Coordinates of C-alpha atoms and ligand atoms in Angstrom, one line a residue:
M1 CA -139.9 41.8 -84.8
P2 CA -139.4 40.1 -81.4
K3 CA -136.7 41.6 -78.8
I4 CA -133.9 40.2 -76.6
Y5 CA -134.3 40.9 -72.8
L6 CA -132.0 40.1 -70.1
L7 CA -132.6 38.0 -67.5
D8 CA -129.9 38.1 -64.7
V9 CA -129.4 35.2 -62.3
T10 CA -126.4 36.4 -60.3
N11 CA -128.2 36.2 -57.1
R12 CA -129.5 32.3 -57.7
D13 CA -126.6 30.9 -60.1
G14 CA -124.1 33.1 -59.0
V15 CA -124.7 32.7 -55.0
Q16 CA -125.1 28.9 -55.4
T17 CA -122.0 28.7 -57.0
A18 CA -119.3 26.2 -54.7
K19 CA -117.2 28.9 -52.3
L20 CA -119.0 31.8 -53.4
G21 CA -122.0 33.9 -51.6
L22 CA -123.2 37.0 -50.6
S23 CA -124.2 39.2 -47.8
K24 CA -128.4 40.0 -48.0
L25 CA -127.2 43.6 -48.3
E26 CA -124.8 42.5 -51.6
K27 CA -127.9 40.7 -52.9
T28 CA -130.0 43.9 -52.5
M29 CA -127.2 46.4 -54.5
T30 CA -126.9 43.7 -56.8
N31 CA -130.6 43.8 -57.8
I32 CA -130.3 48.0 -57.2
Y33 CA -127.4 48.1 -60.3
L34 CA -129.0 45.7 -62.3
N35 CA -132.2 47.5 -62.3
E36 CA -130.0 50.6 -63.6
I37 CA -128.7 49.2 -66.0
G38 CA -131.4 47.7 -67.9
V39 CA -132.0 43.8 -66.7
F40 CA -135.3 43.1 -67.1
Q41 CA -135.7 40.5 -64.6
S42 CA -133.3 39.5 -61.8
E43 CA -133.9 36.1 -60.3
F44 CA -132.8 37.4 -56.9
G45 CA -133.3 34.3 -54.7
F46 CA -134.8 31.3 -53.3
P47 CA -138.3 31.7 -51.9
T48 CA -138.4 28.3 -50.1
T49 CA -135.4 29.3 -47.9
K50 CA -135.4 30.4 -44.6
H51 CA -132.5 32.8 -44.4
E52 CA -133.8 34.1 -47.2
S53 CA -137.3 34.9 -46.6
R54 CA -136.5 38.6 -44.8
Y55 CA -134.1 39.5 -47.6
L56 CA -136.8 39.0 -50.6
K57 CA -139.7 40.8 -48.4
A58 CA -137.1 43.8 -48.0
N59 CA -136.6 43.7 -51.8
L60 CA -140.1 43.5 -52.8
E61 CA -140.3 46.8 -50.4
L62 CA -138.1 48.4 -52.4
A63 CA -140.2 47.6 -55.5
E64 CA -142.8 48.9 -53.4
M65 CA -141.6 52.1 -52.9
G66 CA -140.3 52.3 -56.4
V67 CA -136.7 52.0 -55.8
L68 CA -136.5 48.7 -57.5
K69 CA -138.4 49.8 -60.7
P70 CA -139.0 49.1 -63.6
I71 CA -136.9 45.5 -62.7
R72 CA -139.0 42.6 -62.2
L73 CA -137.4 40.3 -58.9
E74 CA -138.4 36.5 -59.4
G75 CA -137.8 33.8 -57.5
W76 CA -136.5 30.2 -58.4
I77 CA -137.9 27.0 -57.1
R78 CA -138.3 23.4 -57.8
A79 CA -141.7 23.2 -60.2
I80 CA -143.6 20.9 -57.2
V81 CA -146.6 22.2 -55.5
D82 CA -145.2 21.8 -52.0
D83 CA -142.7 24.6 -52.8
V84 CA -145.2 26.7 -54.5
E85 CA -147.3 26.7 -51.4
L86 CA -143.7 27.3 -49.2
T87 CA -143.2 30.0 -51.3
F88 CA -146.2 31.7 -50.6
E89 CA -146.4 31.6 -47.1
R90 CA -142.7 32.6 -46.7
V91 CA -142.7 35.5 -49.1
P92 CA -146.9 36.0 -49.9
G93 CA -145.8 39.3 -51.7
I94 CA -144.0 37.4 -54.4
K95 CA -145.4 38.2 -57.8
H96 CA -142.8 36.4 -60.3
L97 CA -141.6 32.7 -60.4
N98 CA -139.4 30.4 -62.3
L99 CA -140.4 26.7 -61.5
S100 CA -137.7 24.2 -62.3
I101 CA -137.7 20.6 -63.2
S102 CA -134.7 18.0 -64.8
T103 CA -136.2 17.1 -68.4
S104 CA -133.3 14.9 -69.4
D105 CA -133.1 11.1 -69.4
Q106 CA -129.8 11.2 -67.6
M107 CA -131.7 13.2 -65.0
I108 CA -134.4 11.3 -64.9
E109 CA -132.9 8.3 -64.6
G110 CA -129.9 9.5 -63.0
K111 CA -131.2 11.7 -60.5
F112 CA -134.5 10.5 -60.0
Q113 CA -133.6 6.9 -59.8
G114 CA -137.2 5.9 -60.6
R115 CA -139.2 8.3 -58.5
K116 CA -140.4 10.3 -61.4
T117 CA -141.4 9.1 -65.3
K118 CA -141.3 11.5 -68.1
Q119 CA -145.0 11.7 -67.8
G120 CA -144.6 12.5 -64.1
V121 CA -142.2 15.3 -64.4
I122 CA -145.1 16.9 -67.2
N123 CA -147.7 16.1 -64.3
D124 CA -145.5 17.7 -61.4
M125 CA -144.7 20.9 -64.1
T126 CA -148.4 21.4 -64.8
A127 CA -149.9 21.0 -60.9
A128 CA -147.0 23.4 -59.5
V129 CA -148.1 26.3 -62.5
D130 CA -151.7 25.8 -61.7
A131 CA -150.8 26.2 -57.9
A132 CA -148.6 29.3 -58.4
W133 CA -151.0 30.9 -60.5
A134 CA -153.5 30.1 -58.1
R135 CA -151.8 31.9 -55.2
G136 CA -151.2 35.0 -57.0
A137 CA -148.0 34.6 -59.1
E138 CA -148.0 37.4 -62.1
S139 CA -145.6 35.9 -64.5
I140 CA -144.5 32.0 -64.3
G141 CA -141.0 31.2 -66.1
V142 CA -141.0 26.7 -66.8
N143 CA -137.4 25.7 -66.2
A144 CA -136.2 22.4 -68.3
E145 CA -133.3 21.8 -66.4
D146 CA -130.8 19.8 -68.8
A147 CA -132.3 20.7 -71.7
S148 CA -129.7 20.2 -73.8
R149 CA -129.5 16.4 -73.4
T150 CA -132.9 16.2 -73.4
D151 CA -135.2 14.9 -76.9
L152 CA -136.3 17.2 -78.9
D153 CA -140.1 16.2 -79.1
Y154 CA -140.5 15.5 -75.1
L155 CA -138.7 18.9 -75.2
V156 CA -141.6 20.2 -77.2
E157 CA -144.2 18.1 -75.2
F158 CA -143.0 19.6 -72.0
G159 CA -143.1 23.2 -73.4
L160 CA -146.4 22.9 -74.9
A161 CA -148.2 21.4 -71.6
A162 CA -146.3 24.5 -69.6
K163 CA -148.5 26.5 -72.5
E164 CA -151.6 24.6 -72.0
H165 CA -151.2 25.9 -68.4
K166 CA -150.5 29.9 -69.5
A167 CA -146.6 29.3 -68.6
T168 CA -145.4 32.8 -69.8
R169 CA -142.1 31.4 -71.0
L170 CA -140.4 28.3 -71.4
R171 CA -136.4 28.2 -70.0
Y172 CA -133.8 26.2 -72.1
C173 CA -131.6 25.8 -69.4
D174 CA -127.6 24.4 -71.1
T175 CA -126.8 23.5 -67.5
L176 CA -123.8 21.4 -68.3
G177 CA -122.7 23.9 -71.3
Y178 CA -122.9 20.9 -74.0
D179 CA -124.6 23.2 -76.7
N180 CA -122.7 24.8 -79.4
P181 CA -124.1 27.8 -81.1
F182 CA -125.1 25.5 -84.2
T183 CA -127.4 23.3 -82.2
I184 CA -128.6 25.7 -79.7
Y185 CA -129.9 27.8 -82.8
K186 CA -131.5 25.1 -84.3
T187 CA -133.1 23.5 -81.1
N188 CA -134.2 26.9 -79.5
K189 CA -135.7 28.3 -83.1
A190 CA -137.5 24.7 -83.4
L191 CA -138.6 25.1 -79.8
A192 CA -140.0 28.9 -80.7
E193 CA -141.9 27.4 -83.4
R194 CA -143.3 24.1 -82.3
V195 CA -144.1 25.6 -78.9
G196 CA -145.3 29.1 -79.5
L197 CA -143.3 30.9 -76.0
P198 CA -140.6 33.0 -75.3
I199 CA -137.8 31.2 -74.8
E200 CA -135.2 32.1 -72.4
Q201 CA -131.3 30.8 -72.8
H202 CA -129.7 29.9 -69.9
C203 CA -125.6 28.8 -70.8
H204 CA -123.0 27.2 -69.2
G205 CA -119.3 28.2 -69.7
D206 CA -117.8 24.4 -69.6
L207 CA -116.9 24.5 -73.0
G208 CA -116.3 28.3 -73.4
M209 CA -119.0 29.2 -75.2
A210 CA -121.7 30.5 -72.7
V211 CA -121.9 34.0 -74.3
A212 CA -122.0 32.5 -78.0
N213 CA -124.7 29.7 -77.3
S214 CA -127.0 32.5 -75.8
L215 CA -126.8 34.9 -78.8
A216 CA -126.9 32.1 -81.2
G217 CA -130.0 30.5 -79.2
A218 CA -131.4 34.2 -78.5
K219 CA -131.3 34.1 -82.8
G220 CA -133.0 31.2 -83.3
T221 CA -136.1 32.0 -80.5
I222 CA -136.1 35.1 -82.5
D223 CA -136.2 33.3 -85.9
G224 CA -138.7 31.2 -84.9
G225 CA -140.9 34.4 -84.2
Q226 CA -140.6 34.5 -80.0
D227 CA -139.0 36.8 -77.6
A228 CA -135.7 35.7 -76.2
Y229 CA -134.7 36.0 -72.7
I230 CA -130.7 35.8 -72.2
N231 CA -129.7 34.7 -68.7
T232 CA -126.6 36.3 -67.5
T233 CA -124.4 36.8 -64.4
I234 CA -122.5 39.4 -63.6
N235 CA -118.5 38.9 -64.4
G236 CA -120.0 35.3 -65.8
I237 CA -119.8 34.0 -61.9
G238 CA -121.9 30.9 -61.9
E239 CA -121.7 27.3 -61.1
R240 CA -118.8 25.5 -62.5
A241 CA -117.2 27.5 -65.4
G242 CA -119.7 30.2 -64.7
N243 CA -122.8 31.8 -66.8
A244 CA -122.6 34.0 -70.0
D245 CA -121.5 37.3 -68.3
L246 CA -123.7 40.3 -68.7
V247 CA -121.2 43.1 -69.7
T248 CA -120.2 40.7 -72.5
V249 CA -123.5 39.6 -73.7
I250 CA -124.8 43.4 -73.5
L251 CA -121.4 43.9 -76.3
A252 CA -121.7 40.9 -78.4
V253 CA -125.3 41.4 -78.5
T254 CA -125.0 45.6 -79.5
K255 CA -121.6 45.4 -81.2
S256 CA -121.0 41.9 -83.3
K257 CA -120.9 41.6 -86.5
E258 CA -124.2 42.5 -88.3
F259 CA -126.4 40.7 -85.3
A260 CA -127.5 44.3 -84.0
E261 CA -128.8 44.9 -87.3
R262 CA -132.3 42.5 -86.7
Y263 CA -131.4 41.3 -82.9
Q264 CA -131.8 44.0 -80.5
F265 CA -132.9 44.7 -77.0
G266 CA -136.4 45.3 -76.1
N267 CA -135.9 48.2 -73.4
K268 CA -132.9 50.5 -72.8
I269 CA -129.6 49.0 -71.7
K270 CA -127.4 51.7 -70.0
L271 CA -124.2 50.3 -70.8
S272 CA -122.3 52.8 -69.1
K273 CA -123.3 51.4 -65.6
A274 CA -120.9 48.1 -67.1
W275 CA -118.2 49.3 -65.2
K276 CA -119.8 50.2 -62.1
I277 CA -122.0 46.8 -61.8
A278 CA -118.4 44.6 -62.5
K279 CA -116.6 46.0 -59.9
F280 CA -119.0 45.8 -57.1
A281 CA -119.4 42.0 -57.7
E282 CA -115.4 41.5 -58.2
Y283 CA -115.5 43.2 -54.9
A284 CA -118.8 41.6 -52.9
F285 CA -117.7 38.0 -54.5
G286 CA -114.1 38.6 -53.8
V287 CA -113.2 37.2 -57.1
P288 CA -110.4 39.5 -59.2
I289 CA -112.3 40.5 -63.1
P290 CA -109.6 38.3 -65.2
I291 CA -107.2 41.0 -67.0
N292 CA -108.8 40.2 -70.4
Q293 CA -112.2 40.2 -69.6
P294 CA -114.2 41.8 -72.6
G295 CA -114.9 45.7 -72.0
V296 CA -114.3 45.7 -67.9
G297 CA -110.8 43.7 -67.7
A298 CA -107.4 46.1 -67.1
N299 CA -106.2 45.0 -70.4
A300 CA -109.6 45.7 -72.5
F301 CA -108.1 48.5 -73.6
A302 CA -104.4 48.8 -73.4
H303 CA -102.1 48.8 -76.4
E304 CA -98.4 48.0 -75.8
S305 CA -96.8 46.9 -79.2
G306 CA -95.7 49.5 -81.1
I307 CA -97.6 49.0 -84.5
H308 CA -101.2 48.7 -82.0
A309 CA -100.1 51.3 -80.0
D310 CA -99.4 53.7 -83.1
G311 CA -102.5 53.0 -84.7
V312 CA -104.8 53.7 -81.9
L313 CA -103.0 56.8 -81.3
K314 CA -104.1 57.9 -84.8
D315 CA -107.5 56.5 -84.6
P316 CA -108.7 54.2 -81.9
E317 CA -111.3 52.6 -84.3
N318 CA -108.2 50.9 -86.2
Y319 CA -107.8 48.8 -82.9
E320 CA -110.9 49.0 -81.0
L321 CA -114.5 47.9 -81.5
Y322 CA -115.8 50.1 -79.1
G323 CA -114.6 53.4 -76.8
F324 CA -114.0 52.9 -73.2
E325 CA -116.1 55.5 -72.2
E326 CA -119.2 53.7 -73.2
L327 CA -118.7 51.3 -70.4
G328 CA -118.2 54.2 -67.5
R329 CA -114.8 52.9 -66.6
G330 CA -113.4 54.5 -63.8
D331 CA -116.1 55.2 -61.5
P332 CA -114.8 54.7 -58.2
I333 CA -116.6 52.2 -56.7
K334 CA -114.6 51.9 -53.0
V335 CA -114.9 54.0 -50.2
D336 CA -112.3 56.1 -50.8
T337 CA -110.8 58.5 -47.8
G338 CA -107.1 58.9 -48.5
R339 CA -106.1 58.2 -45.0
E340 CA -108.2 54.9 -45.2
I341 CA -110.6 55.4 -42.1
T342 CA -113.3 53.0 -43.3
A343 CA -116.6 52.5 -41.9
G344 CA -116.3 49.3 -40.0
E345 CA -117.6 46.9 -37.2
Y346 CA -115.8 48.7 -34.7
S347 CA -115.7 52.3 -36.2
G348 CA -116.8 55.0 -33.7
I349 CA -119.0 58.0 -34.8
S350 CA -116.2 60.5 -35.7
G351 CA -114.3 58.3 -38.5
F352 CA -118.0 57.2 -39.3
S353 CA -119.1 60.7 -40.0
H354 CA -115.5 61.7 -41.6
V355 CA -116.7 58.7 -44.3
M356 CA -119.9 60.1 -44.6
G357 CA -119.1 63.6 -44.6
K358 CA -117.0 62.9 -47.5
I359 CA -119.4 60.8 -49.8
T360 CA -122.9 61.5 -49.0
D361 CA -125.8 63.9 -49.8
V362 CA -127.9 62.4 -47.2
A363 CA -127.7 64.9 -44.0
F364 CA -128.6 63.3 -40.5
A365 CA -131.2 65.3 -38.4
S366 CA -129.6 64.1 -35.3
K367 CA -127.0 62.6 -33.4
E368 CA -129.1 59.7 -32.6
E369 CA -130.0 59.3 -36.1
A370 CA -126.1 59.3 -37.3
N371 CA -125.7 56.6 -34.2
E372 CA -128.4 54.3 -35.7
V373 CA -127.1 54.3 -39.0
L374 CA -123.5 53.5 -37.8
E375 CA -124.9 50.7 -35.5
L376 CA -126.4 49.3 -39.1
V377 CA -123.2 49.8 -40.8
R378 CA -121.3 47.7 -38.4
Y379 CA -123.9 44.9 -38.7
A380 CA -123.5 45.2 -42.1
N381 CA -119.6 44.9 -42.0
V382 CA -120.3 42.0 -39.6
L383 CA -122.3 40.1 -42.3
A384 CA -120.0 41.1 -45.4
H385 CA -116.4 41.0 -43.5
K386 CA -115.1 43.7 -45.3
P387 CA -115.6 47.8 -45.6
L388 CA -118.7 48.9 -47.2
V389 CA -118.7 50.5 -50.6
E390 CA -120.1 54.0 -50.9
D391 CA -123.1 52.7 -52.5
E392 CA -124.0 50.6 -49.7
L393 CA -123.4 53.4 -47.0
L394 CA -125.9 55.7 -49.1
F395 CA -128.2 53.0 -49.1
I396 CA -128.3 52.3 -45.2
A397 CA -128.4 56.3 -44.8
R398 CA -131.3 56.1 -47.2
Y399 CA -133.1 53.5 -46.3
P400 CA -132.5 52.2 -42.6
Q401 CA -135.6 50.6 -41.9
V402 CA -135.6 48.0 -45.0
A403 CA -131.1 47.8 -44.3
K404 CA -132.5 46.8 -40.9
K405 CA -134.7 44.2 -42.1
L406 CA -131.7 43.0 -44.4
L407 CA -129.0 42.7 -41.9
T408 CA -131.7 40.7 -39.3
L409 CA -130.6 37.1 -39.3
T410 CA -132.6 35.5 -36.2
P411 CA -133.9 32.1 -37.4
L412 CA -137.3 32.3 -38.0
V413 CA -139.1 29.8 -35.7
K414 CA -142.3 29.2 -37.9
P415 CA -141.9 30.3 -41.8
Ligands
ZN1 ZN1 -127.2 27.5 -64.4

């Protein structure tokens, strides 16, 4: 039986959201948390963008060191040969890519405005796939942007061309959140059957159905005989109304009526990391988790009405589908100093040692070493504009050399 895998796009779709962004250290912590919770692949950034280069390379180094393992780190680029070449010039060690191109008539006419034909789109994509293999890629996903408004026969033709050029997966992008569970089930099943590649569900919430559509698309794909790769973001943060929320997708796949009897994750997912990852994203993006968010919202396990409170006290299963303990609720993510001595950009060594001494298992060998780490912490603060969380301090103390690369933003003269 084919399985479901999670492919998180917080570090791509999430950070390209209007008015939001993450520092390179925050993006790195996000990859670390995604690895911990059991996400199969993180779309960790934009290899053709200059200011991403050092961050991407530093994260590939963390993968080599075994810190980011077994998660796959994959870069998002346009499906054109120029982008592939630039990618391998700037980030030579990159192994996994997703190549994106628009496939709908609306986009081909409205966006490319006559510069590309439907055949031209396929030609660009296959040439880019060939170029990526030639330069050493180990897996290649091909993204059909605006797939939900693309004629199915053309989408199949596009998918078959990708398959002929040995693409690993096809991403079905419901770019505008136009699908509903009934339509995406049908389309994804047909694609799985007719193209014969694993399908990614990339769903947006413009009509409030991102999670439902992801499940229906995954079900269609599995019924069509292929593995499904649901695209998520932490707290659903993504362009416009956002993407399918990571934690909600995990809950929906594992807890909804009859679903898990046939449709299961292909690797171990640690729901107990849900609270930590959601709270970190809340802090890093500066976007509060809605009070009623599934699993991690402040009210997700709150009961006030007499009948419900009485019922849940007698037996939680009366009014709760799952227990709050399962999500790891309550793990602290912030620096808790009691007296609010935080490690900031103007911190001195004694305040810093106080903060680190309370939280860390890392003992500094010398005063110089402590000073060096403090210096890095100051830089990280300058970039993030807020105190660092405990895990970020620990990360810097453990991997100061990698942190140094993440915090270096000197513009590159050459690629
Ligand atoms: Zn998107």
